[in-house]
Short mmCIF file of C-alpha atoms in Angstrom, two decimals:
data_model
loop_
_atom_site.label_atom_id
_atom_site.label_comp_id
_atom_site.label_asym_id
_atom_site.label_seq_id
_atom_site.Cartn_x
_atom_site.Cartn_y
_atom_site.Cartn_z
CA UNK A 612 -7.16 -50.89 -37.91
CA UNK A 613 -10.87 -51.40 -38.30
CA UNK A 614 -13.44 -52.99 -36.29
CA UNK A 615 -16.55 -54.40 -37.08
CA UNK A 616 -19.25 -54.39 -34.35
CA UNK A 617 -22.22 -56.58 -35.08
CA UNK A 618 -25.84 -57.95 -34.24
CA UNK A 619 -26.62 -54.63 -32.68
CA UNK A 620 -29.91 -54.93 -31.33
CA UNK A 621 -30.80 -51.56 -31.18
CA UNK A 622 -28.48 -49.00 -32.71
CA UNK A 623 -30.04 -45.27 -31.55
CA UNK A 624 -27.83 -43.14 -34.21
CA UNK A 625 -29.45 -39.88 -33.21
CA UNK A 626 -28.70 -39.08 -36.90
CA UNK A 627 -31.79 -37.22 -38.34
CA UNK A 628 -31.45 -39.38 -41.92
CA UNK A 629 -30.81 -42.52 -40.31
CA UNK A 630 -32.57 -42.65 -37.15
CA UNK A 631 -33.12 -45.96 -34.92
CA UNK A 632 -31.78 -48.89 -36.81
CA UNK A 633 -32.67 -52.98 -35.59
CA UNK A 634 -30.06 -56.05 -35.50
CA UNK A 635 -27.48 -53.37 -37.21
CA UNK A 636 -23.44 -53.34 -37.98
CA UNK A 637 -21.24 -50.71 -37.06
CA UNK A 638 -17.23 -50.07 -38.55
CA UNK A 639 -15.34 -48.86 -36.89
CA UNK A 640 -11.97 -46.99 -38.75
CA UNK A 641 -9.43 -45.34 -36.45
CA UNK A 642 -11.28 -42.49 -34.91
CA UNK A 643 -14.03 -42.30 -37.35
CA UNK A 644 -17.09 -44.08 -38.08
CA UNK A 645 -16.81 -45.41 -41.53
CA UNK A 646 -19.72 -47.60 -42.23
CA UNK A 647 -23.55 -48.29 -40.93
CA UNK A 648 -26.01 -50.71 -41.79
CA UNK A 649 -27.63 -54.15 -41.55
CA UNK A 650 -25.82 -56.57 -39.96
CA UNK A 651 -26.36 -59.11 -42.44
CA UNK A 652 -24.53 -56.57 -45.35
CA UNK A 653 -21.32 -55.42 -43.39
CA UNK A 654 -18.54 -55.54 -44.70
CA UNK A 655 -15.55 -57.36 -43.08
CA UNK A 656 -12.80 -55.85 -40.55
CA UNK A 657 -9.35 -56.63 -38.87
CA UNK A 658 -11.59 -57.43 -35.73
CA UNK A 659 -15.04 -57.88 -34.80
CA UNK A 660 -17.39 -57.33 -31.91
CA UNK A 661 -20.18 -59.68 -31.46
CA UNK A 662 -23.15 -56.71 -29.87
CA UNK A 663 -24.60 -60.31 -29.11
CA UNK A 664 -28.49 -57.56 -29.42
CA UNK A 665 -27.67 -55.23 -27.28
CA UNK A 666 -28.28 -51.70 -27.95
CA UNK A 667 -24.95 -48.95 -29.08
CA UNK A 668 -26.16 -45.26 -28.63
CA UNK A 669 -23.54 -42.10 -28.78
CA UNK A 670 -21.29 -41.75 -25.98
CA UNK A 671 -22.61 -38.95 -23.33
CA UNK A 672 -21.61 -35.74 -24.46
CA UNK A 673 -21.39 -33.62 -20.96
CA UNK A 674 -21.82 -30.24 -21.66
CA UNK A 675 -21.96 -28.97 -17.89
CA UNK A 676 -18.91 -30.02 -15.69
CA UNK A 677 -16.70 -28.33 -12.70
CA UNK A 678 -13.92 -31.17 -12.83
CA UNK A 679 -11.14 -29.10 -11.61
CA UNK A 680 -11.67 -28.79 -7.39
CA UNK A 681 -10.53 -29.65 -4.26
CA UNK A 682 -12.16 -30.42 -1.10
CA UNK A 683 -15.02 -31.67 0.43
CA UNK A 684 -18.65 -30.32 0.75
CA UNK A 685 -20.31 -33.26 2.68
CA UNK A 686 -21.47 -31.01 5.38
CA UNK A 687 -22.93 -28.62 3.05
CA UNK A 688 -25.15 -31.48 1.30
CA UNK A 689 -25.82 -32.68 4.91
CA UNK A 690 -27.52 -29.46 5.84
CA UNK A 691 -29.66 -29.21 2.97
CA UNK A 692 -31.08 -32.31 3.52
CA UNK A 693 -31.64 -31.02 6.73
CA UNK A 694 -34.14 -28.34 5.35
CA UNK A 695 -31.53 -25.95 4.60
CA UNK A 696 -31.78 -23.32 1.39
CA UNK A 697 -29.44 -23.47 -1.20
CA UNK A 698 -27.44 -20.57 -1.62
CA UNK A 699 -23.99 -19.74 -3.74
CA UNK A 700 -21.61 -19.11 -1.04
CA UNK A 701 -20.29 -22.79 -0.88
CA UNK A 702 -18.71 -22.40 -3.74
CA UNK A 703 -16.03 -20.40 -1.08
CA UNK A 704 -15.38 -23.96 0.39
CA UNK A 705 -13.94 -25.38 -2.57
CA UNK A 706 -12.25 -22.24 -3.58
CA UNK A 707 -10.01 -22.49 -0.34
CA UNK A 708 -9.63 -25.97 -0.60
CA UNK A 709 -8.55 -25.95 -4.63
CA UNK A 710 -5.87 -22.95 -3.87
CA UNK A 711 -4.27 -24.93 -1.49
CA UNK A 712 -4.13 -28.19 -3.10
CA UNK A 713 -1.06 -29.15 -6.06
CA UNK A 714 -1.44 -29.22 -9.61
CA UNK A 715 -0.50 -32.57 -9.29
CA UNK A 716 -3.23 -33.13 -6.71
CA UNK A 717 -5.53 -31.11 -8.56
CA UNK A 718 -4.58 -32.90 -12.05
CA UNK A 719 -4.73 -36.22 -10.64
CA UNK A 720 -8.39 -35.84 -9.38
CA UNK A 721 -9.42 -34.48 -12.12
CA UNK A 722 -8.06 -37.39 -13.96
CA UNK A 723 -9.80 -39.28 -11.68
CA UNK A 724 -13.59 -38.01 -12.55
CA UNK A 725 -13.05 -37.97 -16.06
CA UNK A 726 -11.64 -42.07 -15.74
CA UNK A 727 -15.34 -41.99 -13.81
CA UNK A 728 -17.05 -40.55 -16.56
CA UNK A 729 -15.90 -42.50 -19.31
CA UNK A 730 -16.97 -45.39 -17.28
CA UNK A 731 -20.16 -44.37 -17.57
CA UNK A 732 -20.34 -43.88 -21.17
CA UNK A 733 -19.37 -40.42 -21.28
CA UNK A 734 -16.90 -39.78 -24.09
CA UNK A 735 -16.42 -36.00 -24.74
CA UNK A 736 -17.25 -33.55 -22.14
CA UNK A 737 -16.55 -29.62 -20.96
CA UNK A 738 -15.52 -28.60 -17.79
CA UNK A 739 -14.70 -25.61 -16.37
CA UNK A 740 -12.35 -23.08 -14.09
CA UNK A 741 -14.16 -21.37 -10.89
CA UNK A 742 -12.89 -22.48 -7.76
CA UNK A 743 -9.24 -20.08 -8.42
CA UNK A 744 -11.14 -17.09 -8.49
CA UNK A 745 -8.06 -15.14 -8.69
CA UNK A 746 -5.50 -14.36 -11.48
CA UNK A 747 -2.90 -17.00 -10.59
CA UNK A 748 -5.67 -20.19 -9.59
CA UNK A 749 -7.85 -19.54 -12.43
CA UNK A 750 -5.06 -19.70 -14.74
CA UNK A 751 -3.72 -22.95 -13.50
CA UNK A 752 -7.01 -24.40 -13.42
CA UNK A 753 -7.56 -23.42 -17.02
CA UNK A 754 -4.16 -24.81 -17.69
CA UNK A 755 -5.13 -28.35 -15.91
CA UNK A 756 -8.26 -28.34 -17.33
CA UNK A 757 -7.20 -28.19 -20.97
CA UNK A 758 -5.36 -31.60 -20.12
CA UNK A 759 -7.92 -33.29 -18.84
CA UNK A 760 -11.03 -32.19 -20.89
CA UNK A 761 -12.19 -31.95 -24.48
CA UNK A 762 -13.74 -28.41 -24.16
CA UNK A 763 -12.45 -25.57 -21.60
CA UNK A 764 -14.82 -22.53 -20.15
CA UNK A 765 -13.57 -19.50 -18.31
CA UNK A 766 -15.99 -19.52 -14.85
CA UNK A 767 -13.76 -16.67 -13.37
CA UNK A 768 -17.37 -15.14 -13.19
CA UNK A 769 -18.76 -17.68 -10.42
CA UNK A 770 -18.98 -15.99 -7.03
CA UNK A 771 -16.94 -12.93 -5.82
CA UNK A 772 -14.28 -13.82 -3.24
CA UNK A 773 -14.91 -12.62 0.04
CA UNK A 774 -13.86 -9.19 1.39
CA UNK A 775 -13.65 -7.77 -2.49
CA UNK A 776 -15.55 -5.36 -3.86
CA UNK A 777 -18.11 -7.06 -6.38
CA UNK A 778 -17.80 -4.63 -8.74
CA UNK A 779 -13.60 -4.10 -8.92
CA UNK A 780 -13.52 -8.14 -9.03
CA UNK A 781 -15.69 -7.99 -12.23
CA UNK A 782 -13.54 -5.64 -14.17
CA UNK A 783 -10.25 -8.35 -12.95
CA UNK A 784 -12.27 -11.11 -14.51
CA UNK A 785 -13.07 -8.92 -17.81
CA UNK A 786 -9.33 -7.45 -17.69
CA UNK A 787 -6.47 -9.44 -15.98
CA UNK A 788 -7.98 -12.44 -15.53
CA UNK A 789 -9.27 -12.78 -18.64
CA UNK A 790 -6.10 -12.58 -20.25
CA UNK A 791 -4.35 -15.07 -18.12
CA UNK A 792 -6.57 -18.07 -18.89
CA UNK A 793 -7.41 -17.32 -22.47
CA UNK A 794 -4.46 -19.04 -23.65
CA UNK A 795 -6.43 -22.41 -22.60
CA UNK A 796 -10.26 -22.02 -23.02
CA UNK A 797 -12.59 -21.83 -25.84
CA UNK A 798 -15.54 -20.86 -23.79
CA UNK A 799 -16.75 -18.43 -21.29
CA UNK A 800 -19.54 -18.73 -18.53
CA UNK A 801 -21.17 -15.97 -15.83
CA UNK A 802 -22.83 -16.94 -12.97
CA UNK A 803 -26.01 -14.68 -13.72
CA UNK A 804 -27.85 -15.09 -10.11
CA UNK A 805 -29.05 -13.71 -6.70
CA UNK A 806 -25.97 -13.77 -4.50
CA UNK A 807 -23.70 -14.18 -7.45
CA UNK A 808 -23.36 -11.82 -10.28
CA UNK A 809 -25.85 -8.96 -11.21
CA UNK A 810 -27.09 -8.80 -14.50
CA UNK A 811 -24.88 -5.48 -15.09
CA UNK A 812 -22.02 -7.25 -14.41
CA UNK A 813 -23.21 -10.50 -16.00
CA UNK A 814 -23.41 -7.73 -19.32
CA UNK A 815 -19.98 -6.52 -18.70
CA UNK A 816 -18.16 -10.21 -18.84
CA UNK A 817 -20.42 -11.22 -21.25
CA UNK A 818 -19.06 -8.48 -23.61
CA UNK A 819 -15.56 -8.43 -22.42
CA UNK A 820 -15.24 -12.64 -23.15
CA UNK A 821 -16.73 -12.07 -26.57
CA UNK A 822 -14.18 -9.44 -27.95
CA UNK A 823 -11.78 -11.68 -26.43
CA UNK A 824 -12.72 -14.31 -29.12
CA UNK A 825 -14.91 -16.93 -26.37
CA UNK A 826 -17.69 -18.55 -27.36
CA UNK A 827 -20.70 -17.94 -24.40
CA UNK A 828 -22.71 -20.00 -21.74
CA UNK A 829 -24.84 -18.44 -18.40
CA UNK A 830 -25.43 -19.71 -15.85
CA UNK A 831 -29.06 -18.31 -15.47
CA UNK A 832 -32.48 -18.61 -13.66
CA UNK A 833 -31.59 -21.51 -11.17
CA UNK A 834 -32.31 -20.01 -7.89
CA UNK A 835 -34.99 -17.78 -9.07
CA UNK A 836 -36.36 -15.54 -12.03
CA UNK A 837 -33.52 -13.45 -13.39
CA UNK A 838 -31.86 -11.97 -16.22
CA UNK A 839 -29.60 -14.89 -17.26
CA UNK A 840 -31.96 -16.38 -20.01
CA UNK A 841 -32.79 -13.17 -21.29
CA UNK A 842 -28.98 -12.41 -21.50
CA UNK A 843 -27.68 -15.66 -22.77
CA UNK A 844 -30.37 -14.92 -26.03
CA UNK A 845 -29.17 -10.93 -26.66
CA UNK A 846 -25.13 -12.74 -26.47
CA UNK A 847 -25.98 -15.04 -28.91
CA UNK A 848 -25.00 -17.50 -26.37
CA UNK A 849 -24.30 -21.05 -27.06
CA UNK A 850 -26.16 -22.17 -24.27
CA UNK A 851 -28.06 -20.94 -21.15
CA UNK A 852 -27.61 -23.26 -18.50
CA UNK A 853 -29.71 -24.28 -15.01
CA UNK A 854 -33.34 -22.73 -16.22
CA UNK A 855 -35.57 -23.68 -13.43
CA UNK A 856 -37.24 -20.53 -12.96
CA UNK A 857 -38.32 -19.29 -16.16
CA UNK A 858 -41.04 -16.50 -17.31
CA UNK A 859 -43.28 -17.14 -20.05
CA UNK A 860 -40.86 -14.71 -21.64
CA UNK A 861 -37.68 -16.84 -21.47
CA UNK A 862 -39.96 -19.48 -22.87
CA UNK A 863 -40.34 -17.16 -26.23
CA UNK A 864 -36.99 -15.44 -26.36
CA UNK A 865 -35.15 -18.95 -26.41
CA UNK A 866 -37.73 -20.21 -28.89
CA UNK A 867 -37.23 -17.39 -31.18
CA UNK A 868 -33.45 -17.71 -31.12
CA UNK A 869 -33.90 -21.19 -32.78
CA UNK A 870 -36.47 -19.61 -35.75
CA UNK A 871 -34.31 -19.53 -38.25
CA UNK A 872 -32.45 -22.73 -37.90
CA UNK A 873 -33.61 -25.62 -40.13
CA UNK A 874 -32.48 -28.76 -38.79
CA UNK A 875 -28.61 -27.72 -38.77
CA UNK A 876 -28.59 -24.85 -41.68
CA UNK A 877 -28.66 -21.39 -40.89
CA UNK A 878 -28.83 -19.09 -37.38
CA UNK A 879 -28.53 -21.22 -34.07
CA UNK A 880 -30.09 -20.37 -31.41
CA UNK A 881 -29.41 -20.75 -28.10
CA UNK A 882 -29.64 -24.16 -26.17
CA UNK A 883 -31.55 -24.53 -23.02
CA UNK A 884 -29.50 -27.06 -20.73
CA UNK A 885 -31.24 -28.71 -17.39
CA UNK A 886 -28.66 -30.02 -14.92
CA UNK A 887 -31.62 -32.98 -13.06
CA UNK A 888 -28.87 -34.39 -10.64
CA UNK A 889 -28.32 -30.42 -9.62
CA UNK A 890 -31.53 -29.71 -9.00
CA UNK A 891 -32.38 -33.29 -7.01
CA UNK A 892 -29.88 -32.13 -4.86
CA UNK A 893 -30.12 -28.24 -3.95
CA UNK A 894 -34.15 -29.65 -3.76
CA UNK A 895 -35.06 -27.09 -6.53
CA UNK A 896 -37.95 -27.63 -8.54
CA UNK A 897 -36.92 -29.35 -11.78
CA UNK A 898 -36.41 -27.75 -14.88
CA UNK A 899 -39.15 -27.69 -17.11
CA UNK A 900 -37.81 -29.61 -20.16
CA UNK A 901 -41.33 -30.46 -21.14
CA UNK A 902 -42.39 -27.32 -21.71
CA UNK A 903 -38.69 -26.42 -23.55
CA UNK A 904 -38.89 -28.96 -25.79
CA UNK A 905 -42.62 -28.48 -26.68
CA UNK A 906 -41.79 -24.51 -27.33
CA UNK A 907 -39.10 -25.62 -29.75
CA UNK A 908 -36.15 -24.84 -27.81
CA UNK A 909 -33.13 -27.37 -28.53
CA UNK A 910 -32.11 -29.02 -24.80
CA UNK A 911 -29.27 -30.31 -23.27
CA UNK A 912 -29.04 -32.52 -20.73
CA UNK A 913 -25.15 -32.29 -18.71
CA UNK A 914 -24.47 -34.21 -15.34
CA UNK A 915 -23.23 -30.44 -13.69
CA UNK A 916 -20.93 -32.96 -11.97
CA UNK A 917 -19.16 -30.63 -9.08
CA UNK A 918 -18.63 -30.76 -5.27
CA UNK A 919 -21.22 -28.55 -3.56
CA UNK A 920 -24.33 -29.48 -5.81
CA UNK A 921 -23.96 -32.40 -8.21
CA UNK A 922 -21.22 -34.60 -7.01
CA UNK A 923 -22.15 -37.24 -9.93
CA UNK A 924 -20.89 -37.47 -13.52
CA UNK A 925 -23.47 -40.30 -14.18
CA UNK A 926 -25.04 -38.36 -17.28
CA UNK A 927 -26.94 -42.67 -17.34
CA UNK A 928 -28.54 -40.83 -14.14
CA UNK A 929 -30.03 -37.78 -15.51
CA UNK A 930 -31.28 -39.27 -18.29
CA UNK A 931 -33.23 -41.47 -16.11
CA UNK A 932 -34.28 -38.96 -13.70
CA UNK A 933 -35.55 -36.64 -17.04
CA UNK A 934 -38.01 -39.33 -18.09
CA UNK A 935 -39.20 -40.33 -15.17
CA UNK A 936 -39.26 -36.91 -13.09
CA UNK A 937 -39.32 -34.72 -15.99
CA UNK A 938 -42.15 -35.92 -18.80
CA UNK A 939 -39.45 -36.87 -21.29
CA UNK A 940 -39.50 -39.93 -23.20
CA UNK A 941 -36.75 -42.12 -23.45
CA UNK A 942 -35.87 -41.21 -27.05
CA UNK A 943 -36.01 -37.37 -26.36
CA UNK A 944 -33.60 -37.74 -22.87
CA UNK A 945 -31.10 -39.60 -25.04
CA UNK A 946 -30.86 -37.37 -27.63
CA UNK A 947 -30.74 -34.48 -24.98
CA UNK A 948 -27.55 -36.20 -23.88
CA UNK A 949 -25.87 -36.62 -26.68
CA UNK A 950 -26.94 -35.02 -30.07
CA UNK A 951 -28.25 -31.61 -27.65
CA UNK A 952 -24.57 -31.85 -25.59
CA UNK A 953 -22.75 -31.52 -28.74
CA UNK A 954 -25.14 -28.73 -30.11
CA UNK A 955 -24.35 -26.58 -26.83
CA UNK A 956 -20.56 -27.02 -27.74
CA UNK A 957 -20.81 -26.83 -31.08
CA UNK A 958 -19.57 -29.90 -32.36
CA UNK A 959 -22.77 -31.63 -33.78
CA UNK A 960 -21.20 -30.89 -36.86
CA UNK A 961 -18.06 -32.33 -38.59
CA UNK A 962 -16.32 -34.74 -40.83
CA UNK A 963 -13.25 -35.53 -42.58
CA UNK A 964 -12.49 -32.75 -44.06
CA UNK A 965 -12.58 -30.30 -41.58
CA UNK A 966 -10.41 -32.60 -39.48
CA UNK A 967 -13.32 -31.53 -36.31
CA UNK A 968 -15.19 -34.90 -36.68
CA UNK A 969 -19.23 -34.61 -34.96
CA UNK A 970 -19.59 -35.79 -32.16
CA UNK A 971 -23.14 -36.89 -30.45
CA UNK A 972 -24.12 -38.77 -33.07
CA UNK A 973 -23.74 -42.33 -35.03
CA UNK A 974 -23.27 -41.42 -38.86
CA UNK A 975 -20.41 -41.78 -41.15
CA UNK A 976 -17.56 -39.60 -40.94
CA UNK A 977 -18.58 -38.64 -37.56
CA UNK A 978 -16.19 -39.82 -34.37
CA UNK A 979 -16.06 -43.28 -33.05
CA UNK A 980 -17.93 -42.77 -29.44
CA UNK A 981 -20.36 -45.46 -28.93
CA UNK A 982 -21.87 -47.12 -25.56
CA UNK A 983 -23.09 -50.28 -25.61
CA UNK A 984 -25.02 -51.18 -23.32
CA UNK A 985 -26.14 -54.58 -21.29
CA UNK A 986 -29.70 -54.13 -22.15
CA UNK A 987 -31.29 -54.71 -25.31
CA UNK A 988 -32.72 -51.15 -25.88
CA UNK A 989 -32.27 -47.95 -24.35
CA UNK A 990 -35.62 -47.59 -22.93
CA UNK A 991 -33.49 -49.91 -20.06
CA UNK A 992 -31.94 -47.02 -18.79
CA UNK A 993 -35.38 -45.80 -17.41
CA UNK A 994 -36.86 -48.87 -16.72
CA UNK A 995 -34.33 -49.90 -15.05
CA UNK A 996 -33.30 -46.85 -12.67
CA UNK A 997 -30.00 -47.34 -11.38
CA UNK A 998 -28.57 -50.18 -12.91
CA UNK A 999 -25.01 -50.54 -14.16
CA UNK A 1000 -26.07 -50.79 -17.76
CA UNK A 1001 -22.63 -49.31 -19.52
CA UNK A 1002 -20.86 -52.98 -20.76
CA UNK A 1003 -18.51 -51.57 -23.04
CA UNK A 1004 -17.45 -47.71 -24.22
CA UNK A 1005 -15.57 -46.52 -27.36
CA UNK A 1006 -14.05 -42.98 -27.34
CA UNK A 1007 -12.43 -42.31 -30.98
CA UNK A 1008 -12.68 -45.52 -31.45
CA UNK A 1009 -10.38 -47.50 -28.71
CA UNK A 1010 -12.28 -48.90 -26.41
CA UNK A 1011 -12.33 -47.10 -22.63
#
């Protein structure tokens, strides 16, 4: 079946060739995209969708998600408010909480938040294990969460469990642990961080989850300056993830890793992702997209949607917060959150014949996620802060 959407007032492709198109068509072709232009040239379809001028962008591409949880942190959040610091050892709460809970419990909340999501105009996203944080609970998480998700990462690596030895639970994540849940993720994260993982045993996993076959992300230089950044660039990661406290050296290194990449041909470098909700809420200073994206670093922006510091998977709300908190215009916040999302998973590229259609992006050939939304332009999202703007979602092309 195809569908025709029409008298799309704005249409924000995020494509570099075709850019921001005005009262444009859309066809839609199973999962793919297989036509774009004026409205007054498309060609016809089994069914048609009147965009009656409102504006169709990509669907959210959340890069930056810990779906798979039990429990409740209200407390925590509570205390902060209260003047409290931030600190990693929450992340213990959940932990106890997700062991003892059911996969069906566990699957059917997770479920749950992605049904959320979508709602919201998300249509792919990543989420990963870290609340197991032992053989057996990361490997069911990993197992749940390659049900529920489009991308899986391996987060075995986000606090050491009480009463272990840091150092002996670092060689189970690189050894045992590793093995258990690789059967189910594509990706692997560290926790790089005061209070978390050292950057010698941030090294070790990051070494041990890239002969294992994983594609890399950090977790780096949230609470403070660290090594994370500076790691994430030697790995080669794919992204580097939190980056609110960041040297004049970080600035350079994650420039540099994006030298020689022209515009999708040759070397990629490493993305710098900024989690806004996250750092509203652990009352961090906000990460300096600004300055990232005038360095020529490629960002992300990811909703970090989890229960101790970013209990939101309203990516519509980050955007907002990044162009009015965070110096970014509309256009760049958009394209953060979809075209930069799908760079930090590396699916920006893609078409028929690789059967791994892009995603993040409006082109032909590319997957069918749109969001249309009840405004006639995105520059609503901002100017309207808070608003339920999402009026109608298409995820490989059936509508949400």
């Amino acid at each position: 079946m195809s569908e025709l959407i029409t008298n799309i007032g704005e249409l924000m492709t995020q494509d570099g060739e075709l850019g921001t198109l005005r009262n444009a068509a859309v066809v839609l072709e199973g999962e793919r995209i297989a036509w774009i232009g004026d409205a007054g040239n498309a060609p016809a379809a089994d069914t048609a969708t009147d965009a009656q001028g409102r504006a169709v962008l990509p669907g959210w591409v959340d890069s930056h998600t810990h779906l798979i949880f039990a429990g409740d942190r209200t407390a925590e959040f509570e205390a902060r408010m209260a003047g409290e610091s931030y600190s990693a050892g929450g992340i213990a709460v959940s932990m106890n909480a997700t062991r003892a809970a059911s996969d069906y419990e566990l699957t059917r909340m997770a479920l749950g938040r992605v049904s959320e999501a979508a709602s919201q105009g998300t249509t792919y996203l990543e989420t990963k294990t870290g609340y197991g944080l032992d053989v057996e609970h990361e490997a069911r998480s990993a197992r749940i969460a390659s049900t529920v998700a489009d991308e899986v990462t391996y987060l075995g690596a986000h606090l050491v469990p009480a009463g272990m030895d840091a150092d002996a639970y670092t060689e189970l994540v690189c050894g045992e642990m590793l093995r258990a849940v690789r059967p189910y993720v594509s990706w692997a994260d560290v926790f790089c961080e005061t209070g978390a993982f050292t950057p010698e045993q941030s090294r070790a996993v990051l070494t041990a989850c890239r002969e294992a076959g994983l594609g890399l992300r950090v977790h780096g230089n949230q609470l403070g300056p660290g090594a994370g950044t500076a790691l994430a660039v030697e790995f080669g990661a794919a992204s580097v993830d939190h980056v609110n406290f960041l040297a004049d050296s970080d600035f350079d290194l994650l420039a540099q890793s994006w030298s020689g990449w022209d515009g999708g041909t040759g070397a990629r470098g490493t993305v710098a992702t900024v989690l806004p909700a996250c750092d509203l809420s652990t009352r961090q200073p906000l990460a300096p997209a600004r300055r990232l994206l005038d360095a020529g670093v490629q960002l992300a922006i990811a909703s970090n949607c989890n229960p101790g510091t970013s209990y939101t998977s309203s990516v519509a709300f980050c955007v907002t917060t990044a162009v009015l908190q965070m110096g970014l215009s509309v256009h760049e916040a958009v394209r953060a959150a979809t075209w930069g999302g799908a760079l930090a998973l590396g699916r920006e590229t893609g078409t028929d014949e690789d059967g791994k259609r892009a995603v993040g992006s409006i082109a032909v050939g590319h997957r069918a996620d749109l969001h249309m939304l009840n405004a006639p332009s995105a520059t609503h999202l901002a100017y309207r802060p808070g608003m339920p703007l999402t009026h109608q979602v298409w995820r490989a092309g059936v509508v949400v």
